[in-house]
Tab-separated table of C-alpha atoms in Angstrom:
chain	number	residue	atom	x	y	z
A	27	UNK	CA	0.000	0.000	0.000
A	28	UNK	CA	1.243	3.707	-0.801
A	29	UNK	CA	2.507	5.893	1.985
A	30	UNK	CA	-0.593	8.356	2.188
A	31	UNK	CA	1.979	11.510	1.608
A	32	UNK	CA	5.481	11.935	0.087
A	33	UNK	CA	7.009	15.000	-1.218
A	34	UNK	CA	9.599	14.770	-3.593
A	35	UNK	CA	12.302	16.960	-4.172
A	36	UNK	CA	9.602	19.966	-3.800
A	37	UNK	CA	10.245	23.333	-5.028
A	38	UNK	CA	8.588	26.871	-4.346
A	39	UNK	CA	10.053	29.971	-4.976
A	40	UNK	CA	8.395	33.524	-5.285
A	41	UNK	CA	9.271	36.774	-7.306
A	42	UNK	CA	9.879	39.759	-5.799
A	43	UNK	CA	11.061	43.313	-7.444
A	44	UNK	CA	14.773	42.262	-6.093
A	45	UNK	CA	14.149	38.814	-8.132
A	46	UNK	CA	13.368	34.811	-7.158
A	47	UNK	CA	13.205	34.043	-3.251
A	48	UNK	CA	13.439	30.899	-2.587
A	49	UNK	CA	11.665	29.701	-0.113
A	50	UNK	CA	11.514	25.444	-0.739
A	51	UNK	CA	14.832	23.652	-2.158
A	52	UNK	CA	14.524	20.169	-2.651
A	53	UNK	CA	12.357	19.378	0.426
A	54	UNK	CA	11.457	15.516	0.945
A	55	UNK	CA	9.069	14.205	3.375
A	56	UNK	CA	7.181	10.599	3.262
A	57	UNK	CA	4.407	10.368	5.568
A	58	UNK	CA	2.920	6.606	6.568
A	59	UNK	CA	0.078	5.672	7.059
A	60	UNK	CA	-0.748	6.632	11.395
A	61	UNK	CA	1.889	9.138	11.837
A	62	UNK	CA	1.643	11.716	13.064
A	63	UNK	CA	4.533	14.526	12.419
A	64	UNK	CA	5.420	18.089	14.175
A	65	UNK	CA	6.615	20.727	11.714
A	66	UNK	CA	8.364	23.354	13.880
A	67	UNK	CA	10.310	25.820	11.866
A	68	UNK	CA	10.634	30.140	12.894
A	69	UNK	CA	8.181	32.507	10.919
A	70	UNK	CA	9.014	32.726	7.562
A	71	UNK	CA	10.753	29.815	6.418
A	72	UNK	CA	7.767	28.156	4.777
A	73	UNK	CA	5.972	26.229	6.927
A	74	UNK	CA	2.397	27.307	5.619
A	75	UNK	CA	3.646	27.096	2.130
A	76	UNK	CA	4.901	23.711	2.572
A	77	UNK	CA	1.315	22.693	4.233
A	78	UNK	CA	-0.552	24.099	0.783
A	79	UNK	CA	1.662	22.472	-1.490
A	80	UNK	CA	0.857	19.268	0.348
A	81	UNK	CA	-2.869	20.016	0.300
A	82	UNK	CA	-2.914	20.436	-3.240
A	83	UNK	CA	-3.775	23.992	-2.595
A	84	UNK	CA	-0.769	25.172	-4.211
A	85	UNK	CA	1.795	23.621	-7.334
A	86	UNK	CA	5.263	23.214	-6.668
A	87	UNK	CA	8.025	25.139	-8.646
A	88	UNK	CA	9.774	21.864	-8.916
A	89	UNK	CA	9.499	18.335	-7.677
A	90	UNK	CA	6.480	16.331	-6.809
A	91	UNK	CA	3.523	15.752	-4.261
A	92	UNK	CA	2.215	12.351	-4.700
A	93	UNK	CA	-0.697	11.387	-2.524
A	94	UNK	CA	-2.116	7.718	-2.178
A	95	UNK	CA	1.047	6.933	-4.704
A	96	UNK	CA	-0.628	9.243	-7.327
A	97	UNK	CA	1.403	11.672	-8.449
A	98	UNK	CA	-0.278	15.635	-8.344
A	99	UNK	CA	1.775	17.717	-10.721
A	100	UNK	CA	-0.200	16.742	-13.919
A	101	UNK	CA	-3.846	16.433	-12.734
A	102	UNK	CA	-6.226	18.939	-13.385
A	103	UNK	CA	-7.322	21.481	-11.119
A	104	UNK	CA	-10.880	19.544	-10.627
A	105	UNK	CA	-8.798	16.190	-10.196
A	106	UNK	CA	-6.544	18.050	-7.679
A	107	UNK	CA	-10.156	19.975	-5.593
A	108	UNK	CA	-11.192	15.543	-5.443
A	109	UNK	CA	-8.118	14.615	-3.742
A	110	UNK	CA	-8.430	17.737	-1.846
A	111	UNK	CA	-11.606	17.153	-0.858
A	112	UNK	CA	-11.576	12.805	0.077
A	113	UNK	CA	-8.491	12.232	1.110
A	114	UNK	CA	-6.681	15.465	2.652
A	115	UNK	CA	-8.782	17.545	5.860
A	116	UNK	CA	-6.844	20.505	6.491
A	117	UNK	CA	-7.051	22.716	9.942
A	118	UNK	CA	-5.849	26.803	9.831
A	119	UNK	CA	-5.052	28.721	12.542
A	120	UNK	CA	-7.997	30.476	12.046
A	121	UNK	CA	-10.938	28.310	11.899
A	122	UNK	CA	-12.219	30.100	8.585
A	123	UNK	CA	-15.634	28.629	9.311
A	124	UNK	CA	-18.768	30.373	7.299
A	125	UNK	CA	-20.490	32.784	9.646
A	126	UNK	CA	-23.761	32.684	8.203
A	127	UNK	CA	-23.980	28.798	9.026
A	128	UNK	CA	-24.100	26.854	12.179
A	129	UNK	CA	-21.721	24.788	13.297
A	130	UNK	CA	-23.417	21.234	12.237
A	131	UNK	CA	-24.191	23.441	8.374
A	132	UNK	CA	-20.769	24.028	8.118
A	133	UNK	CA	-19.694	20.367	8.594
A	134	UNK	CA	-22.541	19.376	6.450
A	135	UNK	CA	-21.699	21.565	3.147
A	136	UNK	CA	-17.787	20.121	2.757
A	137	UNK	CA	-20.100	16.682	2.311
A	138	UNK	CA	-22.904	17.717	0.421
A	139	UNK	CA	-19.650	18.925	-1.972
A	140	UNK	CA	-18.376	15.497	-2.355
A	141	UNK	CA	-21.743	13.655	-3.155
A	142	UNK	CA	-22.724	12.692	0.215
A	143	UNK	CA	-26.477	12.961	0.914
A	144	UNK	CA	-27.414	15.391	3.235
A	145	UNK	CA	-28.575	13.197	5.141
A	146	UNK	CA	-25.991	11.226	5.674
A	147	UNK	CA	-23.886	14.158	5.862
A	148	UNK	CA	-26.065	15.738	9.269
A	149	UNK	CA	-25.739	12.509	10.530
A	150	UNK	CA	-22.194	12.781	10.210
A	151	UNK	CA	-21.367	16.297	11.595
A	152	UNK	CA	-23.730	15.170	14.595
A	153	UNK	CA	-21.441	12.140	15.363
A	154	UNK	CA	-18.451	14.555	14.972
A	155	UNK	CA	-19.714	17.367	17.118
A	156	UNK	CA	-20.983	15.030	19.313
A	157	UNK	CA	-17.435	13.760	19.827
A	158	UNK	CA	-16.114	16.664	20.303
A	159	UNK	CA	-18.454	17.902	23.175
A	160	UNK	CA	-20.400	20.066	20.696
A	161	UNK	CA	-23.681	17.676	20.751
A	162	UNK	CA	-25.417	21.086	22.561
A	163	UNK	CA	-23.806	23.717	20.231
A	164	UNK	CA	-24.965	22.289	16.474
A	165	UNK	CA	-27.320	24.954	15.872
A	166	UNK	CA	-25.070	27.679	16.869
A	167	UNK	CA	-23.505	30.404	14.624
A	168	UNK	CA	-19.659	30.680	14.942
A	169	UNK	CA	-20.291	34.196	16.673
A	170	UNK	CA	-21.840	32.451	19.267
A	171	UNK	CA	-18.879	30.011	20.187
A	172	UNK	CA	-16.207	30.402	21.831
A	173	UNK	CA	-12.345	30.272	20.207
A	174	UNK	CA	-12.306	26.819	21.161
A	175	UNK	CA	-15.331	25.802	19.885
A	176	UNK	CA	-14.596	26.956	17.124
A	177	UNK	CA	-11.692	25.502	16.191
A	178	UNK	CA	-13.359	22.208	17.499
A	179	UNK	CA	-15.802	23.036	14.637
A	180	UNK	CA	-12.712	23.561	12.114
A	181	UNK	CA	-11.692	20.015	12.996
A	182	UNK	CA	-14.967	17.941	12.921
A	183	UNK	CA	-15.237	19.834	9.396
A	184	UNK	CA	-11.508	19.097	8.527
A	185	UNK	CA	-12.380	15.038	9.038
A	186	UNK	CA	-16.142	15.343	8.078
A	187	UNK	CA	-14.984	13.503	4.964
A	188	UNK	CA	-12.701	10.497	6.075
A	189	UNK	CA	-9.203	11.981	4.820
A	190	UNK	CA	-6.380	9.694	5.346
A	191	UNK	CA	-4.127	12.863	5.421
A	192	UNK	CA	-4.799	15.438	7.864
A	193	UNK	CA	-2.760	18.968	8.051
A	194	UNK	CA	-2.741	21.626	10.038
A	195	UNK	CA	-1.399	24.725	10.388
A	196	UNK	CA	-0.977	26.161	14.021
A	197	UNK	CA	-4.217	24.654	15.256
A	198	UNK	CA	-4.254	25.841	18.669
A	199	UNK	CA	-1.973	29.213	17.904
A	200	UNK	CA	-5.046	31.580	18.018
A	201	UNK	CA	-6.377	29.960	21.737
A	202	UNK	CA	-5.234	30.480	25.208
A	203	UNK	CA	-2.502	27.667	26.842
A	204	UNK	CA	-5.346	26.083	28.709
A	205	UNK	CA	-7.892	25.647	25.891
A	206	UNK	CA	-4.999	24.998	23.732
A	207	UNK	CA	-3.694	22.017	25.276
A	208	UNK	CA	-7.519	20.653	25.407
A	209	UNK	CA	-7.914	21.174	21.887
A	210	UNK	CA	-4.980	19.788	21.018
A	211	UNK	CA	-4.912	16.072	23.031
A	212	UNK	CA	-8.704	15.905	21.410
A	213	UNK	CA	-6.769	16.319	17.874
A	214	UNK	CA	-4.223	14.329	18.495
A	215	UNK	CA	-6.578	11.632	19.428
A	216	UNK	CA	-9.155	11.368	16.831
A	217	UNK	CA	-5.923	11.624	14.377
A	218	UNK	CA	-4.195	8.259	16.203
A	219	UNK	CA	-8.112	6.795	16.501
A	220	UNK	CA	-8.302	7.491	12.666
A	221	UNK	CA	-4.670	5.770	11.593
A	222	UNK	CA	-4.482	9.583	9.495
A	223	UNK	CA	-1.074	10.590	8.741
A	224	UNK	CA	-1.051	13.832	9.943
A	225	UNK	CA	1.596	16.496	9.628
A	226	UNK	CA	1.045	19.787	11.792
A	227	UNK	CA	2.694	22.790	11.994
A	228	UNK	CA	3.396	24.208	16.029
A	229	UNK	CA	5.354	26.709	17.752
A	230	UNK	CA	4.880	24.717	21.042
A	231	UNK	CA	7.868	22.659	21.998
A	232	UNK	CA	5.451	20.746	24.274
A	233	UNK	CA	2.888	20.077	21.702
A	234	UNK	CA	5.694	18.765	18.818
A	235	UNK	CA	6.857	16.660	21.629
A	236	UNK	CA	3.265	14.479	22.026
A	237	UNK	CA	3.924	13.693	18.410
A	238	UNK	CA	5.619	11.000	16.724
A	239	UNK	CA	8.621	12.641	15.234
A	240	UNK	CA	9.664	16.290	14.909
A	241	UNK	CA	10.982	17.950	11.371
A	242	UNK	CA	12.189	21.542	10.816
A	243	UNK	CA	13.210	23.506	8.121
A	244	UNK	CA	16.363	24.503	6.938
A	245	UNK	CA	17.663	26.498	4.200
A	246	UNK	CA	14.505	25.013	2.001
A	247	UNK	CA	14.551	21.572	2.819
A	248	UNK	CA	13.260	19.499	5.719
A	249	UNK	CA	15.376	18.202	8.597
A	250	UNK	CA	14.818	15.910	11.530
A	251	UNK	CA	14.340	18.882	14.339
């Protein structure tokens, strides 16, 4: 069976009036199948543009993303939005949920976008909310939850769809230590329950350290931390 996620020799750089920065040089990573990997690097090396390359949000300059052993580079931009959408969950900093939905709605609509039934998909974001101590809080805007809960919504929606990749960028870097920490060990939990290879991005030694390996980078290209 293919390793969920591997980057290959991956590539970014961006133009600027003084010329090319680069910001990715040859960075390899393999993910397997239940791992789950800390990405701790300072501001500004690429951390968040490694993360969209390996959601498919963004192409690589060079190099290749291959998920489920299929290779990304040549697919289409609707082939690439599939992937995106049944095999990879991703998780921002900011939960980015839609404001004029509830919380159960906006775990519903990421469904309803891949074919499920709605339904099936409300059935689905009630088991996930549910699990996630939301089970009172489905009919609620985002304005009326707090940080946490929302970024408990940004998960439920981020797995609503069975990935077997999960990323996620500073999850818990917009909430307080305590909540934090919660948030986090519920994360880290339904990832290991799941068997998703996950790779997330943290500023927290503490947090890195709960995972299963740590990788940095440096001068483009990924290092064991």
């Amino acid at each position: 069976m293919s390793d969920p996620l591997v980057l290959h020799a991956v590539e970014r750089r961006f133009r600027t009036e003084a010329g090319e920065l680069p910001i990715l040089r040859g960075a390899e990573l393999t993910l397997a199948a239940g791992e789950i990997v800390a990405l701790v690097a300072p501001s500004g090396t690429g951390k968040s543009t490694l993360l969209h390359l390996a959601g498919l949000l963004e192409r690589p300059d060079g190099g290749e993303v291959v998920v489920e052993g299929r290779p990304a580079g040549t697919l289409s931009d609707d082939a690439r939005t599939a992937i995106r959408r049944g095999t990879i969950g991703f998780v921002y900093q900011f939960h980015h949920l839609l404001p004029e939905f509830t919380a159960e709605e906006n775990v519903v609509l990421p469904q309803m976008a891949a074919g499920v039934p709605r339904a099936q998909a409300k059935a689905r974001a009630d088991e996930l909310l549910g699990l996630f101590g939301l089970a009172g809080r489905t009919h609620h805007r985002p304005g009326r939850l707090s940080g946490g809960e929302q970024q408990r919504v940004a998960i439920a929606r981020a797995l609503a769809n069975s990935p077997r990749v999960l990323l996620a960028d500073e999850p818990t870097g917009n909430l307080d230590a305590g909540t934090s920490d919660t948030v986090f060990n519920e994360l880290l939990a339904e990832a290991r329950n799941r068997g998703l290879a996950a790779l997330i991005a943290t500023h927290n030694p503490d947090l890195a350290r709960r995972m299963d390996r740590v990788v940095t980078l440096k001068d483009g290209k990924i290092v064991s931390a």
